[in-house]
Coordinates of C-alpha atoms and ligand atoms in Angstrom, one line a residue:
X858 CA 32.7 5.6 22.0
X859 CA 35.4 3.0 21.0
X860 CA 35.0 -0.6 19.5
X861 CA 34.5 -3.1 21.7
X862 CA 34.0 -7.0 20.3
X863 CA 30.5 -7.4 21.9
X864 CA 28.7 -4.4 20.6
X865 CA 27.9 -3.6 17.1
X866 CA 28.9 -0.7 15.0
X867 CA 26.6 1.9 13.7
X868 CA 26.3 2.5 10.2
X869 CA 23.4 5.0 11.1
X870 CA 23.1 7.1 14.6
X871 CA 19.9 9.2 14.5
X872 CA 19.5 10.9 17.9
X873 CA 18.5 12.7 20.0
X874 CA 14.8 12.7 18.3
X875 CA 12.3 14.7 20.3
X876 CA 10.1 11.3 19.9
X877 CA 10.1 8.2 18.5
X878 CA 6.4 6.8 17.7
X879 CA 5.4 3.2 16.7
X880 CA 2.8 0.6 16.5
X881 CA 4.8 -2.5 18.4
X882 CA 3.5 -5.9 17.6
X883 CA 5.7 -9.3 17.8
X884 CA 3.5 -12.0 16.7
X885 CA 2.9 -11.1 12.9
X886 CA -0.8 -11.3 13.6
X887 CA -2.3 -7.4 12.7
X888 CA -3.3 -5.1 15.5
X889 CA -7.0 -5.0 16.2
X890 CA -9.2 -2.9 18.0
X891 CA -8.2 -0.6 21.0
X892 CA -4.6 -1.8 20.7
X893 CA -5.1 0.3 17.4
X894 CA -4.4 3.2 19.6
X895 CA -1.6 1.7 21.8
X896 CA 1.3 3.5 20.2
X897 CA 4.9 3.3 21.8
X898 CA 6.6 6.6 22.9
X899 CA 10.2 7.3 23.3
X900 CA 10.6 10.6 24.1
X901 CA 14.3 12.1 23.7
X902 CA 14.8 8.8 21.6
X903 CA 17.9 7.0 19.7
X904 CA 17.8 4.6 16.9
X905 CA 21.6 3.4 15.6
X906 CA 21.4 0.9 12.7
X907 CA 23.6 -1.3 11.2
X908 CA 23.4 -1.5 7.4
X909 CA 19.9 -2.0 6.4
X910 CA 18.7 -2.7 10.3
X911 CA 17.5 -1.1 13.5
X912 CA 20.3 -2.8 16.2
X913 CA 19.2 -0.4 18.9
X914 CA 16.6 1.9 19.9
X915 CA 15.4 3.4 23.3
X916 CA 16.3 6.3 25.1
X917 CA 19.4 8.5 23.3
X918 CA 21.7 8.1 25.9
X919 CA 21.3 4.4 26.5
X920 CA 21.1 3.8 23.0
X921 CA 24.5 5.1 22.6
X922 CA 26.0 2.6 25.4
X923 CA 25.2 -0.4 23.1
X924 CA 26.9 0.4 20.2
X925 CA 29.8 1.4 18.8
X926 CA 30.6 3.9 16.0
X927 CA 33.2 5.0 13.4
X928 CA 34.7 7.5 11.0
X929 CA 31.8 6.1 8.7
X930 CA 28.8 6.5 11.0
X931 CA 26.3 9.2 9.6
X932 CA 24.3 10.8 12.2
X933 CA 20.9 12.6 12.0
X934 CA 20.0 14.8 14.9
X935 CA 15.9 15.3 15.6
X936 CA 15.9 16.7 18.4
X937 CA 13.1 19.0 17.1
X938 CA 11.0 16.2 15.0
X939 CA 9.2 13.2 16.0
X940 CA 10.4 9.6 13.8
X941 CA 8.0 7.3 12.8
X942 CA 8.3 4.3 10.8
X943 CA 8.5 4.5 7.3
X944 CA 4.7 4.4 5.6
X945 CA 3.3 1.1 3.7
X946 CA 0.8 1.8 0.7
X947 CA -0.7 -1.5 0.4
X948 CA -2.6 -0.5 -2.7
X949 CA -1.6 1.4 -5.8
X950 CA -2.3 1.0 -9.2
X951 CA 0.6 2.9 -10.2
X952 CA 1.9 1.7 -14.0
X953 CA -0.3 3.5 -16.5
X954 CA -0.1 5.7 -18.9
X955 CA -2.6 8.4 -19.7
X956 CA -5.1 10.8 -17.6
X957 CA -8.3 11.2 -16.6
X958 CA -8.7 14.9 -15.6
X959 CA -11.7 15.2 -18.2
X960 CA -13.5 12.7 -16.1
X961 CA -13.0 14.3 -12.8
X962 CA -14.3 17.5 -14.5
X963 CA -17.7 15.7 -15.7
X964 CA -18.2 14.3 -12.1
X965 CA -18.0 17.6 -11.0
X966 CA -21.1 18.1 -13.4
X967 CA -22.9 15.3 -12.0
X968 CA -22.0 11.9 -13.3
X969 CA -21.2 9.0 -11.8
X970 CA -18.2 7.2 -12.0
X971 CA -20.2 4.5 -13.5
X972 CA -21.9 6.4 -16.1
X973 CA -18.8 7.3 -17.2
X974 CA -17.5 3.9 -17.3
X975 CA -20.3 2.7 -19.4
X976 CA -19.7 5.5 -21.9
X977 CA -16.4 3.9 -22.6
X978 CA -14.4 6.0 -20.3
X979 CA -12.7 4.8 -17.0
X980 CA -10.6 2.0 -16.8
X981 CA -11.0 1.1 -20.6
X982 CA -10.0 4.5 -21.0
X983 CA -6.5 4.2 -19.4
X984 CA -6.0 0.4 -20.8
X985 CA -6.1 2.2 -24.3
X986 CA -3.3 4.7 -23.5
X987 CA -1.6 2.1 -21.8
X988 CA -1.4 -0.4 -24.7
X989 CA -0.2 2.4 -26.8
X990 CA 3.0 3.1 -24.5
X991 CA 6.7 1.0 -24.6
X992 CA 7.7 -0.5 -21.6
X993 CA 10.1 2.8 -21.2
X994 CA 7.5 5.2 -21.3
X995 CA 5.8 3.2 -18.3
X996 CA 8.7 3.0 -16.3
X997 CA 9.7 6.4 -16.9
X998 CA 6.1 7.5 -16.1
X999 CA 6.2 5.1 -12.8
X1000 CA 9.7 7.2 -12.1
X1001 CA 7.9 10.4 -11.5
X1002 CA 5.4 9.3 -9.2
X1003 CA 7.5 7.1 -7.2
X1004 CA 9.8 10.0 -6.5
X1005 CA 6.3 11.9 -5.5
X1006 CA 5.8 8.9 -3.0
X1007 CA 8.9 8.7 -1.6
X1008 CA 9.0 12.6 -0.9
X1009 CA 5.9 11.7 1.2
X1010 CA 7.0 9.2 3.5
X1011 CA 5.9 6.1 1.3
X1012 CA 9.3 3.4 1.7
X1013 CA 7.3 0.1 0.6
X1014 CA 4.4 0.0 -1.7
X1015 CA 2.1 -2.4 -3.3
X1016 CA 1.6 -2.1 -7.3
X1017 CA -0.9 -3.6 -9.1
X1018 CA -1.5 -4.1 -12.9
X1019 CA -4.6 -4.0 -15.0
X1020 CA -4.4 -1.4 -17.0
X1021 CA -3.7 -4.1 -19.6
X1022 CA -6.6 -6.9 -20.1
X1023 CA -4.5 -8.7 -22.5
X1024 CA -1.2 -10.7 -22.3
X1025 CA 0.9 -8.9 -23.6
X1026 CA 0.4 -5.7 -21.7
X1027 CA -0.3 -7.3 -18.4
X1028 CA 2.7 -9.0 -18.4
X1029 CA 4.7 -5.5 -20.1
X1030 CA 2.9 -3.5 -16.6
X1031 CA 3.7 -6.8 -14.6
X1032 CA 7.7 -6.7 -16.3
X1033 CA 7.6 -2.5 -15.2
X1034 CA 7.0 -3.1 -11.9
X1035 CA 10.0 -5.4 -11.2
X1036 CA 12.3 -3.1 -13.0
X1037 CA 11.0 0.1 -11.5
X1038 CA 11.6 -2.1 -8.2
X1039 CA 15.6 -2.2 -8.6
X1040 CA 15.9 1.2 -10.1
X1041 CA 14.9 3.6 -7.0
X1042 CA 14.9 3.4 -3.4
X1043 CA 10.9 2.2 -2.3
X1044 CA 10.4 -1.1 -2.0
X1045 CA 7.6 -2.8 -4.7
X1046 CA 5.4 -5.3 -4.0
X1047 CA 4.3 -6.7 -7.4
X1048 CA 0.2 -7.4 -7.5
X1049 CA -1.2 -9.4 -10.9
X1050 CA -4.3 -8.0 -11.9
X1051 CA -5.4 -8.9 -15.3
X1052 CA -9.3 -9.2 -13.3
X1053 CA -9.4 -5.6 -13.4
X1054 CA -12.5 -4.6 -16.2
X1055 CA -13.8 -6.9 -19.0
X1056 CA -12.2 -5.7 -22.2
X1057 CA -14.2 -4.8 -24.7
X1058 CA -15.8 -7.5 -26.9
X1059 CA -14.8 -10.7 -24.8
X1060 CA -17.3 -12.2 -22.1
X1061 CA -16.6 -12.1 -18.3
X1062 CA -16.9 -15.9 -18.4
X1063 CA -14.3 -15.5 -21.8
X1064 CA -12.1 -13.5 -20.2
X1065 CA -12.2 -15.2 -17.0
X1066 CA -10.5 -18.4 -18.7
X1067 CA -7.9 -16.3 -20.5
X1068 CA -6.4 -15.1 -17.3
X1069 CA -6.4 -18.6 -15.6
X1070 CA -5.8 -20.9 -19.1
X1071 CA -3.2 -18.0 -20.6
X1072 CA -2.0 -15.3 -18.5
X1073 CA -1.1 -17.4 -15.0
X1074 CA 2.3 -18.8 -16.5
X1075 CA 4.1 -16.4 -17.7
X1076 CA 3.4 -14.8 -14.6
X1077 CA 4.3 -16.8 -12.6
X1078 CA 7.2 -16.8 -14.8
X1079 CA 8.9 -13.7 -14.9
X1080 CA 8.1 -13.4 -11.6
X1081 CA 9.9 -16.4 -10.4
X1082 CA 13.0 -14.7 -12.9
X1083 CA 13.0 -11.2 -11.7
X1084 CA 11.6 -11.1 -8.4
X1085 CA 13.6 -11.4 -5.2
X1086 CA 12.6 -15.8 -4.0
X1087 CA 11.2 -15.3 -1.0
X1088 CA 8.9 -12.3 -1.5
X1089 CA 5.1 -12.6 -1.6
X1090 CA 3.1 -11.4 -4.8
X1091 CA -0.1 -11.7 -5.1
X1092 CA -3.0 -11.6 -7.3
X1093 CA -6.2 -9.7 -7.2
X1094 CA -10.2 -9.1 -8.8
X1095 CA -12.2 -6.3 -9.0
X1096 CA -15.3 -7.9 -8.0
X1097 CA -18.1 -5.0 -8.6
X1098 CA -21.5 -4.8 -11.1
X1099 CA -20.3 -4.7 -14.1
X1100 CA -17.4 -5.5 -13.5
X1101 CA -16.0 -9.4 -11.9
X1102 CA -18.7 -11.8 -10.2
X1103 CA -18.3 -13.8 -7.5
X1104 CA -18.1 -17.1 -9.5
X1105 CA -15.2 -15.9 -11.3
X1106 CA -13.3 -14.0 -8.7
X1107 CA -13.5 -17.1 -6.6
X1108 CA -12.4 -18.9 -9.7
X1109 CA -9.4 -17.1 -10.4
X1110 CA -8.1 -16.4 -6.8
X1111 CA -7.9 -20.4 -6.5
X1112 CA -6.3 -21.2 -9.4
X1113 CA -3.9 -18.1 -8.5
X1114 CA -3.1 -19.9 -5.4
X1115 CA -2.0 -23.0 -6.5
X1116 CA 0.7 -21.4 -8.2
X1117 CA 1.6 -19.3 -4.7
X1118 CA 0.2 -15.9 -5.7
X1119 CA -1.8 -14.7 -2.1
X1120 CA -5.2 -13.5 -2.8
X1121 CA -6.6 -9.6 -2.7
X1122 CA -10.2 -8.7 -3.9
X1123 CA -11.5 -5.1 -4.7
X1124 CA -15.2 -5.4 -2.5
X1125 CA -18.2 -3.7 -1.9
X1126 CA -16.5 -0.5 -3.7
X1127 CA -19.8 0.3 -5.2
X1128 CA -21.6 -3.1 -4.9
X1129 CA -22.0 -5.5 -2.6
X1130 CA -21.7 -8.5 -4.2
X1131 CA -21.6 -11.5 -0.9
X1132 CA -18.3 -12.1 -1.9
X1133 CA -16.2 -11.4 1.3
X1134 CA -16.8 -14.7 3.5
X1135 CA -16.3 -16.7 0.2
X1136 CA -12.7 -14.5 -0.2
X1137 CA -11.9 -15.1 2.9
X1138 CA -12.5 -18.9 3.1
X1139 CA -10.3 -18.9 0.0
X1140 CA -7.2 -17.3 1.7
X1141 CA -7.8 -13.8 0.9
X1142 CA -4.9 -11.3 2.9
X1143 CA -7.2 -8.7 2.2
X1144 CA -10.7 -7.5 1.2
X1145 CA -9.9 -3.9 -0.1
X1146 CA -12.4 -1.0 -0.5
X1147 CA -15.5 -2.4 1.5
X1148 CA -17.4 0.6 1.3
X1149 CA -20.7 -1.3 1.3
X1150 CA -20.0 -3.7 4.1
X1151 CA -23.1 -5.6 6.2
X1152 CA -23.1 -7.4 9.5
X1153 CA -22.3 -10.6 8.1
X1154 CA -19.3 -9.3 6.5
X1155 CA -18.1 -7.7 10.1
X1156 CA -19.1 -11.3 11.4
X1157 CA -17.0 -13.1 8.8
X1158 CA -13.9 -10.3 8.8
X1159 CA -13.6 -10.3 13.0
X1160 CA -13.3 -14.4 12.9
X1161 CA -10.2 -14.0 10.5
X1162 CA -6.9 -12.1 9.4
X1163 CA -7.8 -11.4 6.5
X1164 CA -8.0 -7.2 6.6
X1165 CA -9.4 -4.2 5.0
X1166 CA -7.6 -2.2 3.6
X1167 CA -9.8 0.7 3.7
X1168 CA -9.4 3.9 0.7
X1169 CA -10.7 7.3 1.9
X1170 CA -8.6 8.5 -1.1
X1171 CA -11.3 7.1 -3.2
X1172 CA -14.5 7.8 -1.9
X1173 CA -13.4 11.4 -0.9
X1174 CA -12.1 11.6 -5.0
X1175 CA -15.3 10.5 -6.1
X1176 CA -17.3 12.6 -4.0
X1177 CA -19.5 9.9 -2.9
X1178 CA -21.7 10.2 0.6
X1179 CA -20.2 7.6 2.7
X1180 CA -17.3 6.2 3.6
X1181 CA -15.8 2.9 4.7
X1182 CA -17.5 2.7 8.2
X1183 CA -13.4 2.5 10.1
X1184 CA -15.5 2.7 13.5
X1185 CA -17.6 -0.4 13.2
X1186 CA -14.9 -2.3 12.0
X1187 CA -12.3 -1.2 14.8
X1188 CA -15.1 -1.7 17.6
X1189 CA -15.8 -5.6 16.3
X1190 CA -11.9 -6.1 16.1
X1191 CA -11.9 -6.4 12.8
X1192 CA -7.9 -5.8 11.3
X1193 CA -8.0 -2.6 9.3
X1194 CA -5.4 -0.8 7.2
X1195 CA -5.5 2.2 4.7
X1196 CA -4.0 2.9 1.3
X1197 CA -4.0 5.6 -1.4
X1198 CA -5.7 3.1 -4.0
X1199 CA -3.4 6.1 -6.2
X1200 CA -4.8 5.2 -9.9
X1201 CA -6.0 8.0 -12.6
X1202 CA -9.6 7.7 -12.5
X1203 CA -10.8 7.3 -8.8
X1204 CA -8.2 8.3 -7.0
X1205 CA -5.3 10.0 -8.1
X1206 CA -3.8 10.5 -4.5
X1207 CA -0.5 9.3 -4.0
X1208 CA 0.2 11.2 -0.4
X1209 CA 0.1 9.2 2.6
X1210 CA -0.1 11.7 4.8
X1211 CA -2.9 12.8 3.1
X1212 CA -4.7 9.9 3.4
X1213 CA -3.5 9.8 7.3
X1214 CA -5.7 13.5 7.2
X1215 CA -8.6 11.7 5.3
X1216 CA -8.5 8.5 7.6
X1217 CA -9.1 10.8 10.5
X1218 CA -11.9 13.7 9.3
X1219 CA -13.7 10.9 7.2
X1220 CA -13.8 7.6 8.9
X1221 CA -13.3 8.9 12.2
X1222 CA -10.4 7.4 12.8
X1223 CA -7.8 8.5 15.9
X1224 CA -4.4 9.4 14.8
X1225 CA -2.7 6.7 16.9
X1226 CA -5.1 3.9 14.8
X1227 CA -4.2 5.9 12.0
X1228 CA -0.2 5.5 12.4
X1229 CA -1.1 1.7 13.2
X1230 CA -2.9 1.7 10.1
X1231 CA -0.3 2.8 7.5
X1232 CA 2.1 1.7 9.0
X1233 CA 2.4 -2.1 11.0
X1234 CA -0.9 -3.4 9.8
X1235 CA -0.7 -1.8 6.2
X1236 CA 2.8 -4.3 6.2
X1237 CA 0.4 -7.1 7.3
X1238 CA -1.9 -6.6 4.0
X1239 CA 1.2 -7.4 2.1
X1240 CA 2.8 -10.1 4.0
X1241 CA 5.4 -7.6 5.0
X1242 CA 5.4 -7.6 8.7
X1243 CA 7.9 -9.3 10.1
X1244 CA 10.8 -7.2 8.3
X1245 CA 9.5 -3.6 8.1
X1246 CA 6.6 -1.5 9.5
X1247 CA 7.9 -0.8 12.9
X1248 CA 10.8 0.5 14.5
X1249 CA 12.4 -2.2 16.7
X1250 CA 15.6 -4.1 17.0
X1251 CA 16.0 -6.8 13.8
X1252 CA 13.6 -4.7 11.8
X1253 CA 14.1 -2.4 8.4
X1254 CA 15.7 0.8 9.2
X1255 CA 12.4 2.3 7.0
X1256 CA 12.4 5.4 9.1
X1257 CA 10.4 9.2 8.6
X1258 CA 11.4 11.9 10.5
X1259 CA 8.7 14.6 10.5
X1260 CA 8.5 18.7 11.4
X1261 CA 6.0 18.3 13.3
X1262 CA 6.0 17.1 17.4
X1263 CA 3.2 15.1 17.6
X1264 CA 1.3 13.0 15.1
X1265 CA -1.4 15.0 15.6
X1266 CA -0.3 17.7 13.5
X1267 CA -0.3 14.8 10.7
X1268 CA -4.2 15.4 9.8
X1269 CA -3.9 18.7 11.2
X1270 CA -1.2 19.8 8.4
X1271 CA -4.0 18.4 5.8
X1272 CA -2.2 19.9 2.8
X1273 CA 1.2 20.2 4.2
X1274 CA 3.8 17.5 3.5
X1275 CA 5.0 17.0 7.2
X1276 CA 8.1 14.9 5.7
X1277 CA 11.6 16.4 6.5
X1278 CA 13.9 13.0 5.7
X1279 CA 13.1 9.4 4.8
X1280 CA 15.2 6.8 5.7
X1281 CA 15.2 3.3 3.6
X1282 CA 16.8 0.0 4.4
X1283 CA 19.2 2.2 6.8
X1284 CA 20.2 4.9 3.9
X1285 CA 19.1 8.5 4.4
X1286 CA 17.7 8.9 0.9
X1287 CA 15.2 12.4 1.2
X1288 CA 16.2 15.7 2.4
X1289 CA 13.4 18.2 2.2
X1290 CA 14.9 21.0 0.9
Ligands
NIG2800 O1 -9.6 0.7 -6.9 N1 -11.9 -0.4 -8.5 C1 -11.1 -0.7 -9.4 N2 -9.9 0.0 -9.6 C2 -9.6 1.3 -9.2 C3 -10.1 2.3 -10.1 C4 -9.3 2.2 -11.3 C5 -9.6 3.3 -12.3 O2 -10.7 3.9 -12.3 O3 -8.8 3.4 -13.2 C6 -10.1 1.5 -7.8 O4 -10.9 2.3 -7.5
FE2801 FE1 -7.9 -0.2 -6.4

């Protein structure tokens, strides 16, 4: 190929690939329904991009007609894997420090997860061990699993706080997350979630006005300092028994968003509180969990975009009977997604892939809504749409090839990673070795 003026010059040429696969969807609005399952198919495929973007994809050979290349082009050749785009976890809580093996043990035994919060374990339990840890030891810990993530397809990822119920920890988890953002190659998507438990000796309605009257500023602050300006961030409650009410989540998610922070709720996890038509009046991008979801929630959820951002990790890691009913949902057109909810009590689950597997043996969910899923409408839950979670011309070159020739063999493989390389913003930056 030579330069011409009109075309433009690969950076990346990844071709032939036995098949490209993706969730296609130009109008920002998440994929519902039956067009869950309409996924796009490029069989002998090419994607060249330039820099950090797809400038061509379609058939190998025509792809290679509208561009031009160079002594720098890398090239990739899949002509035995499939590429899909690059998975979204819309919701970690991934800056701790601590574990909570010893709890997963005595649910084993019996106990709820619960009982073992009201014994002083769970959540509190991590807070402590969190407090107790420098900023370094945070980031270094968020490192580790990051690097786990990335090996497994993740290339953007939601983190949340609240592991720190007081200022100066929430906003130490809040400053870890925007530096572990610059220092490796997955995008981060900062969440503020000081509503995550009560701490010990303060009243909800006590701790309630602490995060609106004392916490809100300064994070607004620093992110406003070290977060890139036109990125979303967005604030979220655990709104459970024993945990946040209604009153108060509702409180805080509008105070939140007069300072631009996008709502998220944790709902109906174990309780169902009525809190999901009120969330979603008040802006909510998405009602996560929803375990425990009635017909009026389905009635509210199908009327809006806000979506659900449904955790198999979770209820499979607790061992609970049921799971988030994906069927219902998907046959009322109401806009799902799925995450790995990866935290160290109820789900310590930081594979995608594995949550693709769970998505499909426990919700009864097809692979192609699956794919759609993690991928295009996970971006939606995040505000992340219209730059990555597809491939397509203009869009993030966030790109996974896999050893495997048909998503299929994604739940199939349960246990086996099926990532062989993970492309980010148009840099090859995993090798499976
Ligand atoms: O999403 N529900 C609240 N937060 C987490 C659990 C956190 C923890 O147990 O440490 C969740 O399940
Ligand atoms: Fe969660």
């Amino acid at each position: 190929m030579t330069e011409t003026n009109n075309k433009s010059a690969a950076t990346l040429l990844i071709g032939p690939i036995k098949e490209i696969l993706t969730p296609i969807c130009n109008d920002n609005k998440p994929i519902r329904g039956q067009a869950m399952d309409t996924i796009k198919h490029i069989k002998n495929g090419g994607i060249a991009v330039n820099n950090d973007k797809i400038i061509a994809i379609g058939a190998y050979d025509d792809v290679k007609t509208q561009i031009t290349t160079n002594a720098n082009t890398q090239y990739i050749d899949a002509s035995d894997n499939i590429a899909i785009p690059g998975f979204i976890d819309p919701h970690t809580h991934l800056v701790f420090a601590g574990n909570r093996a010893s709890e997963f043990v005595e649910r084993t035994l019996g106990k709820t997860y619960q009982q073992i919060a009201q014994a002083g374990g769970g959540i509190l339990h991590t807070v402590k061990h969190t407090k107790e840890a420098s900023l370094d030891k945070i980031v270094k810990l968020g490192l580790t699993r990051l690097k786990l993530m990335l090996e497994h397809g993740t290339t953007t990822c939601e983190v949340k706080t609240g592991y720190g119920l007081d200022l100066d920890c929430e906003i130490k988890l809040l400053e870890a997350i925007l530096t572990l953002n610059k220092m490796q190659p997955i995008d981060l998507i900062p969440t503020f979630m000081p509503a995550h438990a009560i701490p010990q000796n303060k009243s909800e309605d006590e701790y309630t006005d602490e995060i609106n009257n004392t916490m809100l500023e300064p994070a607004y602050k620093l992110i406003k300092e070290k977060y890139e300006n036109n990125k979303p961030y967005f604030v979220d409650v655990f709104c459970d028994k024993g945990y946040f009410g209604k009153f108060n989540t509702i409180k805080i998610l509008k105070k939140y968003k007069e300072r631009g922070f996008q709502g998220k709720v944790h709902a109906n996890e174990f309780e169902n509180l009525s809190l999901v038509k009120e969330a979603i009046d008040n802006g909510a991008i998405s009602c996560d969990h929803m375990l425990n979801t009635n017909n009026a929630d389905i009635e509210a959820l199908k009327h809006s975009n806000t979506i659900c951002v449904l955790l198999p990790g979770t209820s499979f890691f607790l061992n609970l009977d049921s799971h988030a009913n994906a069927k219902l949902m998907v046959d009322n057109s109401v806009a799902i997604a799925l995450g790995s909810d990866y935290n160290p009590g109820s789900s310590h689950i930081f594979s995608i892939p594995f949550i693709f597997g769970l998505a499909c043996l426990k919700l009864k969910m097809t692979p192609a809504q699956a794919l759609t899923a993690t991928t295009y409408n996970a971006a939606c839950a995040i505000s992340a749409q219209a730059y990555t979670g597809q491939i397509d011309t203009g869009y993030k070159a966030d790109i996974n090839i896999l050893n495997v020739e048909c998503i299929d063999e994604i739940p199939y493989n349960l246990t086996i990673n099926p990532i062989k390389q993970v492309i980010k913003n148009g840099k090859l930056v995993y090798t499976k070795k």
